[in-house]
């Protein structure tokens, strides 16, 4: 588990709240599902799936990064 031990209870909550606000998702339901996932990471709770699907839409790079990579070659 990659959670910092001193903040295990609150790990990722601010990020989840921000993403839920951005995508208009029920933050309480998703935070509870995330806590369930942290306790039992063998299965992903179904209430966590909407957030997972939305995060797949977030670009991992931008034109600025692409230009930087092209100059490296």
CSV table of C-alpha atoms in Angstrom, one decimal:
chain,number,residue,atom,x,y,z
A,1,UNK,CA,0.0,0.0,0.0
A,2,UNK,CA,1.4,3.4,-1.0
A,3,UNK,CA,-0.4,5.5,1.6
A,4,UNK,CA,1.7,7.6,3.9
A,5,UNK,CA,1.3,6.0,7.4
A,6,UNK,CA,0.8,9.3,9.3
A,7,UNK,CA,-2.1,10.4,7.1
A,8,UNK,CA,-3.7,7.1,6.2
A,9,UNK,CA,-7.2,8.1,7.2
A,10,UNK,CA,-7.2,11.2,5.1
A,11,UNK,CA,-5.0,10.0,2.2
A,12,UNK,CA,-6.3,11.4,-1.1
A,13,UNK,CA,-9.4,13.0,0.2
A,14,UNK,CA,-8.6,16.5,-0.9
A,15,UNK,CA,-7.8,15.3,-4.4
A,16,UNK,CA,-11.0,13.3,-4.5
A,17,UNK,CA,-13.0,16.3,-3.4
A,18,UNK,CA,-11.5,18.4,-6.1
A,19,UNK,CA,-12.1,15.9,-8.8
A,20,UNK,CA,-15.7,15.2,-7.6
A,21,UNK,CA,-16.4,19.0,-7.6
A,22,UNK,CA,-15.0,19.3,-11.1
A,23,UNK,CA,-17.0,16.4,-12.5
A,24,UNK,CA,-20.1,17.0,-10.3
A,25,UNK,CA,-19.9,13.6,-8.6
A,26,UNK,CA,-21.1,12.7,-5.1
A,27,UNK,CA,-18.0,13.3,-3.0
A,28,UNK,CA,-19.2,11.5,0.1
A,29,UNK,CA,-20.2,8.4,-1.7
A,30,UNK,CA,-16.9,8.3,-3.6
A,31,UNK,CA,-14.8,9.1,-0.5
A,32,UNK,CA,-16.5,6.2,1.3
A,33,UNK,CA,-15.8,3.9,-1.6
A,34,UNK,CA,-12.2,5.0,-1.7
A,35,UNK,CA,-11.8,4.2,2.0
A,36,UNK,CA,-13.3,0.8,1.4
A,37,UNK,CA,-10.8,0.3,-1.4
A,38,UNK,CA,-7.9,1.3,0.9
A,39,UNK,CA,-9.1,-1.3,3.4
A,40,UNK,CA,-9.6,-4.0,0.9
A,41,UNK,CA,-7.6,-3.3,-2.3
A,42,UNK,CA,-8.5,-6.6,-4.0
A,43,UNK,CA,-11.7,-5.2,-5.5
A,44,UNK,CA,-12.7,-1.8,-6.8
A,45,UNK,CA,-16.0,-0.6,-5.3
A,46,UNK,CA,-18.6,0.1,-8.0
A,47,UNK,CA,-19.3,3.6,-6.6
A,48,UNK,CA,-15.6,4.4,-7.4
A,49,UNK,CA,-16.0,3.6,-11.1
A,50,UNK,CA,-17.4,7.0,-12.2
A,51,UNK,CA,-14.4,8.8,-10.8
A,52,UNK,CA,-12.0,6.3,-12.4
A,53,UNK,CA,-13.7,6.7,-15.8
A,54,UNK,CA,-13.5,10.5,-15.6
A,55,UNK,CA,-9.9,10.5,-14.6
A,56,UNK,CA,-9.1,8.5,-17.8
A,57,UNK,CA,-10.2,11.7,-19.7
A,58,UNK,CA,-7.6,13.9,-18.0
A,59,UNK,CA,-4.7,14.5,-20.4
A,60,UNK,CA,-1.4,13.3,-19.2
A,61,UNK,CA,0.6,15.7,-21.3
A,62,UNK,CA,0.3,19.0,-23.0
A,63,UNK,CA,1.7,20.7,-26.1
A,64,UNK,CA,4.4,22.3,-24.0
A,65,UNK,CA,5.6,18.9,-22.8
A,66,UNK,CA,5.4,17.5,-26.3
A,67,UNK,CA,7.5,20.3,-27.7
A,68,UNK,CA,10.1,19.7,-24.9
A,69,UNK,CA,10.2,16.0,-25.8
A,70,UNK,CA,10.7,16.7,-29.5
A,71,UNK,CA,13.7,19.0,-28.7
A,72,UNK,CA,15.3,16.1,-26.7
A,73,UNK,CA,15.5,13.8,-29.7
